[in-house]
Short mmCIF file of C-alpha atoms in Angstrom, two decimals:
data_model
loop_
_atom_site.label_atom_id
_atom_site.label_comp_id
_atom_site.label_asym_id
_atom_site.label_seq_id
_atom_site.Cartn_x
_atom_site.Cartn_y
_atom_site.Cartn_z
CA UNK A 1 -42.06 15.32 39.98
CA UNK A 2 -42.84 12.72 42.61
CA UNK A 3 -40.53 10.49 40.96
CA UNK A 4 -37.36 12.53 41.05
CA UNK A 5 -38.26 14.08 44.69
CA UNK A 6 -37.99 10.17 45.66
CA UNK A 7 -34.29 9.59 44.25
CA UNK A 8 -31.42 8.62 46.43
CA UNK A 9 -28.17 9.50 44.76
CA UNK A 10 -26.31 8.52 48.07
CA UNK A 11 -25.92 4.77 46.77
CA UNK A 12 -23.43 5.99 44.16
CA UNK A 13 -20.90 7.15 46.69
CA UNK A 14 -21.64 4.42 49.21
CA UNK A 15 -20.78 1.91 46.76
CA UNK A 16 -17.80 3.79 45.05
CA UNK A 17 -15.59 1.23 46.08
CA UNK A 18 -17.25 -1.51 44.34
CA UNK A 19 -17.90 0.67 41.23
CA UNK A 20 -14.33 1.66 41.05
CA UNK A 21 -12.82 -2.01 41.19
CA UNK A 22 -15.75 -2.70 38.46
CA UNK A 23 -14.61 0.19 36.23
CA UNK A 24 -10.81 -1.28 36.94
CA UNK A 25 -11.62 -4.22 35.62
CA UNK A 26 -13.53 -2.89 32.66
CA UNK A 27 -10.66 -0.93 31.51
CA UNK A 28 -8.19 -3.77 32.32
CA UNK A 29 -10.02 -6.24 29.99
CA UNK A 30 -10.66 -3.65 27.20
CA UNK A 31 -7.09 -2.90 26.90
CA UNK A 32 -6.07 -6.38 27.10
CA UNK A 33 -8.76 -7.60 24.90
CA UNK A 34 -8.02 -4.87 22.35
CA UNK A 35 -4.02 -5.71 22.51
CA UNK A 36 -5.00 -9.50 21.61
CA UNK A 37 -7.33 -8.52 18.92
CA UNK A 38 -4.84 -6.10 17.10
CA UNK A 39 -2.31 -9.04 17.30
CA UNK A 40 -4.42 -12.07 16.16
CA UNK A 41 -6.34 -9.75 13.69
CA UNK A 42 -3.29 -8.60 12.36
CA UNK A 43 -2.02 -12.03 11.83
CA UNK A 44 -5.47 -13.40 10.67
CA UNK A 45 -5.54 -10.29 8.07
CA UNK A 46 -1.92 -11.19 6.81
CA UNK A 47 -2.81 -14.81 6.18
CA UNK A 48 -5.68 -13.91 4.51
CA UNK A 49 -4.05 -11.70 1.99
CA UNK A 50 -0.79 -13.66 1.70
CA UNK A 51 -2.02 -15.44 -1.40
CA UNK A 52 -1.58 -19.17 -0.32
CA UNK A 53 -4.74 -20.88 0.01
CA UNK A 54 -3.70 -23.41 2.85
CA UNK A 55 -3.16 -20.07 4.65
CA UNK A 56 -6.11 -17.85 3.52
CA UNK A 57 -8.79 -19.96 3.69
CA UNK A 58 -8.69 -21.33 7.51
CA UNK A 59 -8.12 -17.75 8.08
CA UNK A 60 -11.25 -16.61 6.29
CA UNK A 61 -13.27 -19.47 7.97
CA UNK A 62 -11.99 -18.32 11.68
CA UNK A 63 -13.06 -15.01 10.92
CA UNK A 64 -16.38 -15.36 9.36
CA UNK A 65 -16.95 -18.00 12.20
CA UNK A 66 -16.42 -15.54 15.21
CA UNK A 67 -18.02 -12.93 13.07
CA UNK A 68 -21.30 -14.60 12.69
CA UNK A 69 -21.34 -16.00 16.35
CA UNK A 70 -23.05 -13.71 18.84
CA UNK A 71 -20.60 -12.28 21.37
CA UNK A 72 -23.14 -13.65 24.28
CA UNK A 73 -23.24 -17.08 23.03
CA UNK A 74 -19.56 -17.09 22.51
CA UNK A 75 -19.00 -16.33 26.42
CA UNK A 76 -21.43 -18.83 27.39
CA UNK A 77 -19.61 -21.50 25.28
CA UNK A 78 -16.20 -20.51 26.39
CA UNK A 79 -17.19 -20.48 30.00
CA UNK A 80 -19.84 -23.40 30.09
CA UNK A 81 -19.60 -25.60 27.13
CA UNK A 82 -15.81 -26.11 27.01
CA UNK A 83 -15.23 -27.28 30.55
CA UNK A 84 -18.23 -29.64 30.03
CA UNK A 85 -16.90 -30.98 26.71
CA UNK A 86 -13.13 -30.95 27.45
CA UNK A 87 -10.74 -30.67 30.09
CA UNK A 88 -10.18 -26.92 29.68
CA UNK A 89 -11.62 -24.94 32.93
CA UNK A 90 -11.14 -21.16 32.34
CA UNK A 91 -11.87 -18.81 35.12
CA UNK A 92 -14.50 -16.15 34.51
CA UNK A 93 -12.02 -13.67 33.83
CA UNK A 94 -9.96 -15.83 31.24
CA UNK A 95 -13.38 -17.20 29.75
CA UNK A 96 -14.32 -13.38 29.05
CA UNK A 97 -10.95 -12.64 27.64
CA UNK A 98 -10.60 -15.47 25.30
CA UNK A 99 -14.54 -15.11 24.22
CA UNK A 100 -14.15 -11.00 23.58
CA UNK A 101 -10.79 -11.48 21.71
CA UNK A 102 -11.92 -14.13 19.62
CA UNK A 103 -14.77 -11.90 18.53
CA UNK A 104 -12.48 -8.71 18.46
CA UNK A 105 -9.71 -10.31 16.53
CA UNK A 106 -12.16 -11.17 13.52
CA UNK A 107 -13.53 -7.84 13.47
CA UNK A 108 -9.82 -6.19 13.50
CA UNK A 109 -9.05 -8.63 11.02
CA UNK A 110 -11.85 -7.85 8.69
CA UNK A 111 -10.86 -4.01 8.87
CA UNK A 112 -7.07 -4.69 8.34
CA UNK A 113 -7.67 -6.74 5.75
CA UNK A 114 -9.88 -4.00 3.74
CA UNK A 115 -7.12 -1.48 4.85
CA UNK A 116 -4.23 -3.85 3.09
CA UNK A 117 -6.32 -4.36 -0.19
CA UNK A 118 -7.19 -0.59 -0.23
CA UNK A 119 -3.73 0.38 -0.90
CA UNK A 120 -2.91 0.88 -4.61
CA UNK A 121 -0.93 -1.85 -6.52
CA UNK A 122 1.29 0.59 -7.96
CA UNK A 123 2.69 1.16 -4.35
CA UNK A 124 3.63 -2.37 -4.22
CA UNK A 125 5.07 -2.65 -7.47
CA UNK A 126 7.11 0.57 -6.93
CA UNK A 127 8.51 -1.29 -3.56
CA UNK A 128 9.20 -4.16 -5.75
CA UNK A 129 10.91 -2.29 -8.50
CA UNK A 130 13.54 -1.03 -6.06
CA UNK A 131 14.40 -4.84 -5.38
CA UNK A 132 12.41 -5.15 -2.21
CA UNK A 133 11.59 -8.98 -1.67
CA UNK A 134 7.75 -9.12 -1.06
CA UNK A 135 7.68 -9.10 2.43
CA UNK A 136 9.86 -6.12 3.05
CA UNK A 137 7.57 -4.49 0.47
CA UNK A 138 4.84 -5.52 2.49
CA UNK A 139 6.11 -4.73 5.59
CA UNK A 140 7.68 -1.23 5.01
CA UNK A 141 5.22 0.20 2.05
CA UNK A 142 1.87 -1.53 1.97
CA UNK A 143 1.36 -2.19 5.91
CA UNK A 144 2.21 1.32 7.56
CA UNK A 145 -0.14 2.79 4.92
CA UNK A 146 -2.98 0.22 5.44
CA UNK A 147 -2.40 0.71 9.43
CA UNK A 148 -2.77 4.78 9.08
CA UNK A 149 -6.11 4.21 7.11
CA UNK A 150 -7.67 1.77 9.09
CA UNK A 151 -7.25 4.01 12.81
CA UNK A 152 -10.88 5.14 12.35
CA UNK A 153 -12.90 2.03 11.93
CA UNK A 154 -10.09 0.22 14.36
CA UNK A 155 -11.30 3.16 17.00
CA UNK A 156 -14.96 2.39 16.49
CA UNK A 157 -14.18 -1.36 17.03
CA UNK A 158 -12.21 -0.50 20.29
CA UNK A 159 -14.98 1.62 21.64
CA UNK A 160 -17.87 -0.85 20.78
CA UNK A 161 -15.50 -3.38 22.26
CA UNK A 162 -15.06 -1.39 25.39
CA UNK A 163 -19.10 -1.48 25.62
CA UNK A 164 -19.50 -4.95 24.91
CA UNK A 165 -17.42 -5.91 28.20
CA UNK A 166 -20.65 -5.26 30.03
CA UNK A 167 -21.61 -8.68 28.71
CA UNK A 168 -18.98 -10.50 30.71
CA UNK A 169 -21.14 -9.80 33.84
CA UNK A 170 -23.51 -12.58 32.56
CA UNK A 171 -20.60 -15.25 33.35
CA UNK A 172 -19.85 -13.82 36.75
CA UNK A 173 -16.68 -11.52 35.81
CA UNK A 174 -16.76 -8.42 38.59
CA UNK A 175 -16.49 -5.65 35.67
CA UNK A 176 -18.29 -2.35 35.79
CA UNK A 177 -21.71 -3.76 34.74
CA UNK A 178 -21.51 -6.47 37.44
CA UNK A 179 -20.83 -4.42 40.16
CA UNK A 180 -23.35 -1.76 39.32
CA UNK A 181 -26.14 -4.58 38.91
CA UNK A 182 -25.33 -6.12 42.29
CA UNK A 183 -25.71 -2.82 43.84
CA UNK A 184 -28.82 -2.27 42.24
CA UNK A 185 -29.78 -5.95 43.39
CA UNK A 186 -28.77 -4.80 47.03
CA UNK A 187 -30.41 -1.39 47.11
CA UNK A 188 -33.18 -1.52 44.64
CA UNK A 189 -32.34 1.93 43.66
CA UNK A 190 -32.72 1.04 39.86
CA UNK A 191 -33.13 4.37 38.04
CA UNK A 192 -29.98 5.95 40.31
CA UNK A 193 -27.68 2.89 39.49
CA UNK A 194 -28.33 2.64 35.88
CA UNK A 195 -27.98 6.18 35.27
CA UNK A 196 -24.81 6.15 36.99
CA UNK A 197 -23.80 3.31 34.86
CA UNK A 198 -24.41 5.05 31.95
CA UNK A 199 -22.69 7.96 32.56
CA UNK A 200 -19.64 5.97 33.77
CA UNK A 201 -19.31 4.34 30.40
CA UNK A 202 -19.96 7.91 28.94
CA UNK A 203 -17.26 9.37 30.63
CA UNK A 204 -14.73 6.29 29.97
CA UNK A 205 -15.61 5.98 26.25
CA UNK A 206 -15.65 9.54 25.28
CA UNK A 207 -11.97 10.07 25.99
CA UNK A 208 -11.05 6.94 23.97
CA UNK A 209 -12.87 8.00 21.01
CA UNK A 210 -11.52 11.65 21.15
CA UNK A 211 -7.87 10.03 21.76
CA UNK A 212 -8.18 7.71 18.44
CA UNK A 213 -9.64 10.90 16.60
CA UNK A 214 -6.38 12.67 17.38
CA UNK A 215 -3.98 9.41 16.58
CA UNK A 216 -5.96 9.80 13.23
CA UNK A 217 -5.27 13.40 12.60
CA UNK A 218 -1.62 12.86 13.47
CA UNK A 219 -0.88 9.82 11.19
CA UNK A 220 -3.03 10.60 8.58
CA UNK A 221 -1.14 10.34 5.16
CA UNK A 222 -2.46 12.48 1.99
CA UNK A 223 -2.05 11.08 -1.44
CA UNK B 1 21.64 -4.17 -37.06
CA UNK B 2 21.26 -0.28 -37.79
CA UNK B 3 23.44 0.35 -34.61
CA UNK B 4 26.68 -0.19 -36.88
CA UNK B 5 25.72 3.13 -38.30
CA UNK B 6 25.99 4.67 -34.58
CA UNK B 7 29.59 3.44 -34.20
CA UNK B 8 28.09 1.80 -31.16
CA UNK B 9 28.56 -1.61 -32.21
CA UNK B 10 31.12 -2.28 -29.61
CA UNK B 11 28.91 -1.39 -26.53
CA UNK B 12 27.42 -4.78 -25.43
CA UNK B 13 23.92 -5.37 -25.32
CA UNK B 14 22.53 -4.66 -21.88
CA UNK B 15 19.07 -5.63 -22.69
CA UNK B 16 17.76 -8.10 -25.35
CA UNK B 17 14.05 -8.98 -26.17
CA UNK B 18 14.18 -12.27 -28.09
CA UNK B 19 10.65 -13.28 -29.69
CA UNK B 20 8.80 -12.13 -26.50
CA UNK B 21 5.23 -13.30 -26.45
CA UNK B 22 2.62 -12.56 -23.84
CA UNK B 23 -1.24 -13.11 -23.93
CA UNK B 24 -3.89 -12.96 -21.55
CA UNK B 25 -6.01 -16.25 -22.22
CA UNK B 26 -6.82 -16.09 -25.95
CA UNK B 27 -5.78 -12.18 -26.36
CA UNK B 28 -2.16 -11.74 -27.54
CA UNK B 29 -0.35 -8.64 -26.09
CA UNK B 30 2.77 -9.16 -27.41
CA UNK B 31 3.51 -11.27 -30.17
CA UNK B 32 6.93 -12.13 -30.51
CA UNK B 33 8.75 -8.91 -29.79
CA UNK B 34 12.68 -8.98 -30.60
CA UNK B 35 15.12 -5.93 -30.14
CA UNK B 36 17.99 -5.04 -28.14
CA UNK B 37 19.38 -2.14 -26.22
CA UNK B 38 23.08 -1.21 -25.82
CA UNK B 39 24.78 0.19 -23.03
CA UNK B 40 24.53 3.81 -22.87
CA UNK B 41 21.83 3.80 -25.51
CA UNK B 42 18.39 5.42 -24.97
CA UNK B 43 15.53 3.70 -26.79
CA UNK B 44 12.18 5.02 -26.98
CA UNK B 45 9.00 2.62 -27.37
CA UNK B 46 6.28 4.26 -29.16
CA UNK B 47 2.87 3.38 -30.51
CA UNK B 48 -0.75 3.42 -30.25
CA UNK B 49 -2.82 2.50 -27.23
CA UNK B 50 -3.07 -0.86 -26.32
CA UNK B 51 -0.08 -1.86 -28.50
CA UNK B 52 1.72 -3.75 -25.54
CA UNK B 53 4.46 -0.94 -24.59
CA UNK B 54 3.90 -0.89 -21.14
CA UNK B 55 3.56 -4.62 -20.74
CA UNK B 56 6.75 -4.93 -22.61
CA UNK B 57 8.51 -2.44 -20.23
CA UNK B 58 7.05 -4.27 -17.35
CA UNK B 59 8.46 -7.61 -18.31
CA UNK B 60 11.82 -6.18 -18.07
CA UNK B 61 11.68 -6.12 -14.22
CA UNK B 62 9.30 -9.00 -13.97
CA UNK B 63 6.27 -6.87 -12.89
CA UNK B 64 4.55 -8.83 -15.50
CA UNK B 65 5.17 -12.31 -16.58
CA UNK B 66 5.43 -13.13 -20.34
CA UNK B 67 4.25 -16.37 -21.82
CA UNK B 68 7.17 -17.20 -24.16
CA UNK B 69 10.49 -16.20 -25.53
CA UNK B 70 13.32 -14.74 -23.55
CA UNK B 71 14.57 -11.67 -22.16
CA UNK B 72 18.25 -11.26 -21.68
CA UNK B 73 19.45 -8.69 -18.78
CA UNK B 74 23.30 -8.08 -19.03
CA UNK B 75 23.55 -11.49 -20.72
CA UNK B 76 21.48 -13.78 -18.47
CA UNK B 77 17.91 -14.79 -19.12
CA UNK B 78 15.48 -13.02 -16.67
CA UNK B 79 15.04 -15.56 -13.55
CA UNK B 80 11.86 -16.66 -12.48
CA UNK B 81 11.75 -16.83 -8.75
CA UNK B 82 11.10 -13.88 -7.08
CA UNK B 83 14.18 -13.61 -5.09
CA UNK B 84 16.21 -13.85 -7.96
CA UNK B 85 13.96 -11.38 -9.59
CA UNK B 86 14.45 -8.84 -6.51
CA UNK B 87 18.26 -8.97 -7.03
CA UNK B 88 17.83 -8.09 -10.92
CA UNK B 89 15.20 -5.10 -9.84
CA UNK B 90 18.15 -3.75 -7.59
CA UNK B 91 19.92 -2.82 -10.92
CA UNK B 92 17.01 -1.76 -13.00
CA UNK B 93 14.93 1.49 -12.07
CA UNK B 94 11.38 2.07 -12.92
CA UNK B 95 9.92 5.29 -13.11
CA UNK B 96 5.84 4.93 -13.08
CA UNK B 97 3.16 6.76 -14.88
CA UNK B 98 1.39 7.87 -11.70
CA UNK B 99 4.88 8.59 -9.72
CA UNK B 100 4.11 6.04 -7.00
CA UNK B 101 6.17 7.86 -4.44
CA UNK B 102 5.51 6.54 -1.01
CA UNK B 103 3.33 9.05 0.58
CA UNK B 104 3.98 8.06 4.28
CA UNK B 105 7.69 9.04 3.85
CA UNK B 106 9.28 12.42 3.13
CA UNK B 107 10.84 13.35 -0.27
CA UNK B 108 14.17 12.41 1.13
CA UNK B 109 12.83 8.96 2.92
CA UNK B 110 11.72 8.05 -0.41
CA UNK B 111 15.16 8.60 -2.01
CA UNK B 112 16.97 6.54 0.80
CA UNK B 113 14.51 4.05 1.17
CA UNK B 114 16.05 1.53 -1.60
CA UNK B 115 19.65 2.35 -0.77
CA UNK B 116 19.08 1.94 3.26
CA UNK B 117 16.47 -1.29 3.14
CA UNK B 118 17.77 -2.91 -0.06
CA UNK B 119 21.26 -2.33 -0.36
CA UNK B 120 21.94 -2.07 3.27
CA UNK B 121 23.83 1.12 2.98
CA UNK B 122 24.42 3.28 6.14
CA UNK B 123 21.43 6.07 6.80
CA UNK B 124 24.24 8.93 6.80
CA UNK B 125 25.59 8.07 3.33
CA UNK B 126 22.29 7.15 1.63
CA UNK B 127 21.16 10.59 2.88
CA UNK B 128 24.18 12.24 1.52
CA UNK B 129 23.76 10.68 -1.98
CA UNK B 130 20.09 11.19 -1.83
CA UNK B 131 20.56 15.09 -1.34
CA UNK B 132 22.93 14.84 -4.11
CA UNK B 133 20.26 13.25 -6.21
CA UNK B 134 17.75 15.89 -5.33
CA UNK B 135 19.97 18.43 -6.18
CA UNK B 136 20.36 17.03 -9.27
CA UNK B 137 16.52 17.25 -9.98
CA UNK B 138 16.42 20.27 -8.60
CA UNK B 139 14.23 19.70 -5.32
CA UNK B 140 16.82 19.41 -2.44
CA UNK B 141 14.83 22.41 -0.88
CA UNK B 142 11.87 20.01 -0.76
CA UNK B 143 13.64 17.00 1.20
CA UNK B 144 11.34 17.48 4.26
CA UNK B 145 8.27 17.48 2.44
CA UNK B 146 5.63 15.06 1.90
CA UNK B 147 5.15 13.89 -1.62
CA UNK B 148 1.55 14.91 -1.44
CA UNK B 149 2.91 18.54 -0.89
CA UNK B 150 4.60 18.54 -4.34
CA UNK B 151 3.20 18.92 -7.58
CA UNK B 152 3.04 16.34 -10.22
CA UNK B 153 6.06 17.25 -12.02
CA UNK B 154 8.07 17.36 -8.79
CA UNK B 155 6.89 14.18 -7.50
CA UNK B 156 7.98 12.50 -10.78
CA UNK B 157 11.47 13.98 -10.40
CA UNK B 158 11.69 12.78 -6.97
CA UNK B 159 10.70 9.44 -8.21
CA UNK B 160 13.40 9.60 -10.92
CA UNK B 161 16.04 10.28 -8.09
CA UNK B 162 14.44 7.58 -6.09
CA UNK B 163 15.36 5.24 -8.94
CA UNK B 164 18.81 6.42 -9.43
CA UNK B 165 19.60 6.29 -5.89
CA UNK B 166 20.03 2.54 -6.31
CA UNK B 167 22.81 3.29 -8.96
CA UNK B 168 20.98 1.21 -11.76
CA UNK B 169 22.59 -0.21 -14.73
CA UNK B 170 19.07 0.54 -16.96
CA UNK B 171 16.14 2.96 -16.47
CA UNK B 172 12.87 2.20 -17.55
CA UNK B 173 10.10 4.82 -17.73
CA UNK B 174 6.74 3.83 -18.33
CA UNK B 175 5.01 6.87 -19.90
CA UNK B 176 6.54 9.23 -17.09
CA UNK B 177 4.69 12.16 -18.45
CA UNK B 178 1.44 10.92 -19.21
CA UNK B 179 -0.21 11.86 -15.94
CA UNK B 180 1.24 15.41 -15.88
CA UNK B 181 -0.23 18.70 -16.78
CA UNK B 182 0.86 19.80 -19.95
CA UNK B 183 3.34 22.88 -18.19
CA UNK B 184 5.04 20.09 -16.33
CA UNK B 185 5.60 17.79 -18.79
CA UNK B 186 8.69 20.04 -19.79
CA UNK B 187 10.61 19.86 -16.42
CA UNK B 188 10.38 15.90 -16.36
CA UNK B 189 11.71 15.40 -19.84
CA UNK B 190 14.66 17.82 -19.22
CA UNK B 191 15.60 15.70 -16.29
CA UNK B 192 15.42 12.66 -18.67
CA UNK B 193 17.25 14.46 -21.11
CA UNK B 194 19.98 15.14 -18.75
CA UNK B 195 20.27 11.62 -17.50
CA UNK B 196 20.66 10.46 -21.33
CA UNK B 197 23.62 12.95 -21.70
CA UNK B 198 25.32 11.52 -18.61
CA UNK B 199 25.13 8.23 -20.41
CA UNK B 200 22.54 6.20 -18.81
CA UNK B 201 20.81 3.50 -20.48
CA UNK B 202 17.12 4.27 -20.75
CA UNK B 203 14.17 2.45 -22.34
CA UNK B 204 11.14 5.03 -22.44
CA UNK B 205 7.62 4.32 -23.39
CA UNK B 206 6.28 7.57 -24.06
CA UNK B 207 4.11 9.61 -26.15
CA UNK B 208 6.11 12.31 -26.73
CA UNK B 209 7.67 12.32 -30.05
CA UNK B 210 9.30 15.33 -30.10
CA UNK B 211 11.14 14.17 -27.17
CA UNK B 212 11.93 10.89 -28.68
CA UNK B 213 12.94 12.57 -31.97
CA UNK B 214 15.76 14.84 -30.00
CA UNK B 215 17.01 12.16 -27.18
CA UNK B 216 16.59 8.90 -28.46
CA UNK B 217 19.05 7.13 -30.32
CA UNK B 218 16.59 4.59 -31.72
CA UNK B 219 12.93 4.39 -31.65
CA UNK B 220 11.02 1.34 -31.87
CA UNK B 221 7.38 1.41 -33.03
CA UNK B 222 4.71 -1.08 -31.56
CA UNK B 223 1.66 -1.94 -32.83
CA UNK B 224 -0.77 -4.88 -32.03
CA UNK B 225 2.36 -6.22 -29.83
CA UNK B 226 4.61 -6.33 -33.10
CA UNK B 227 7.54 -4.08 -33.73
CA UNK B 228 6.76 -2.44 -36.91
CA UNK B 229 9.63 -0.22 -37.42
CA UNK B 230 12.94 0.36 -35.53
CA UNK B 231 15.83 2.64 -36.37
CA UNK B 232 17.00 6.10 -35.74
CA UNK B 233 14.46 8.69 -35.01
CA UNK B 234 14.84 10.35 -38.18
CA UNK B 235 14.58 7.29 -40.19
CA UNK B 236 11.28 6.17 -38.14
CA UNK B 237 9.73 9.36 -37.18
CA UNK B 238 9.96 11.52 -40.27
CA UNK B 239 11.05 9.29 -43.47
CA UNK B 240 9.13 5.97 -42.67
CA UNK B 241 7.65 4.15 -45.83
CA UNK B 242 5.47 1.94 -43.61
CA UNK B 243 1.82 2.68 -43.90
CA UNK B 244 0.82 1.77 -40.18
CA UNK B 245 3.76 3.84 -38.86
CA UNK B 246 2.66 6.87 -41.00
CA UNK B 247 -1.04 6.21 -39.76
CA UNK B 248 0.20 6.17 -35.84
CA UNK B 249 2.20 9.29 -36.52
CA UNK B 250 -0.63 11.26 -37.75
CA UNK B 251 -2.88 10.11 -35.06
CA UNK B 252 -0.16 10.82 -32.67
CA UNK B 253 -0.13 14.78 -34.19
CA UNK B 254 -3.65 15.00 -34.16
CA UNK B 255 -4.05 14.14 -30.57
CA UNK B 256 -1.07 16.08 -29.38
CA UNK B 257 -2.95 19.28 -31.17
CA UNK B 258 -5.90 18.16 -29.04
CA UNK B 259 -3.89 17.82 -25.69
CA UNK B 260 -2.61 21.23 -26.15
CA UNK B 261 -6.14 22.89 -26.76
CA UNK B 262 -7.44 23.50 -23.08
CA UNK B 263 -3.74 25.40 -22.50
CA UNK B 264 -4.92 28.85 -23.42
#
């Protein structure tokens, strides 16, 4: 009981501004990363299944490369190694965005590819039999069904990506984790601040998970 | 040709198979199939499982490629490029064994998809015609439903309406009733019969011998990738002297009895 009696939760409200700006940055980073990941992931997935080896092999390589490299290493590489070996010098935020999006795109690509492959061959044939071109059959028939089917796994990626943004604190991006860790360093209130950090992540992630569940129910297609 | 007897000799050939060969590696599926379908004619292709019936049908609209021989549609050899094939497919309707309605669209959405997306018709006129076609197959009231909420027989009737919406010159039916519960076979065959009476040119792969006998102008029996009999249903299905045809027909009757057993 002694331990609990000595807690001082006032460090949370007194650092609310700092934590709030961290929350904002984390949310912005998550949204922008997810949007970029969905765009690039979709492109990678489409290239992967298009049937032309010149396109599918590079896509497979890119996806497998970024899925295999730990995100932390990827962030370090973009932030420290890239400027040392090339003229590309990115701000911490941009470096974080590049690292997270590369990783996110790879995961999204795999999920969307699986979704596309899960649509029965007969659906595509029915579309072709109507006289659709292959690209139209893909856009009108295969892809809309695939997208609906992959919303749950995409939601999982989204939430895990949201939590992974905490890694960007290591390259000096002032996200929520970075803010919390700096408060901890100043106040030594380790238990309070880490608990608060966990609660904030939970409060932020839970509605996102719920939102995606809702989306899934709305868009679900029965066969 | 036997067609002279039917007085339809003047109708032009809409579809000609000329020595069509298809093999998967070493295994031959079609071994030089030749016959033709005239405008307005209903031709049923029957034969044992694995005889190549479905493969032959799928060669007509290029869903399957063949190895040798020619297929002529309306006098012109089938093109090989996907783009030209797409143009041909606009004029050939196809009905699949497993319906293949688009599950993410409504019933009416399925029917207007082709006219709007492929022919560039206006949504309003495509919907009006779509409703006519749904009425024709008896499903106007289901226009806003999703395919999943329909029975198999209803789904297959929608699939027929979807194909008709393209105003095809030829309709292909690939075992259209094989995936249906026995009590739903009749409603789909009824729609097909009506279509035949309207003068649609139809190439039908089927196991329904009774239907073939009543509706077909001509029956083609395929066995091991070869045409072993061809002619009016009465000749082929009742009076064939060919032992392979007789053997197949006995097999079918036996299978048919089997399929009806669980109905009670």
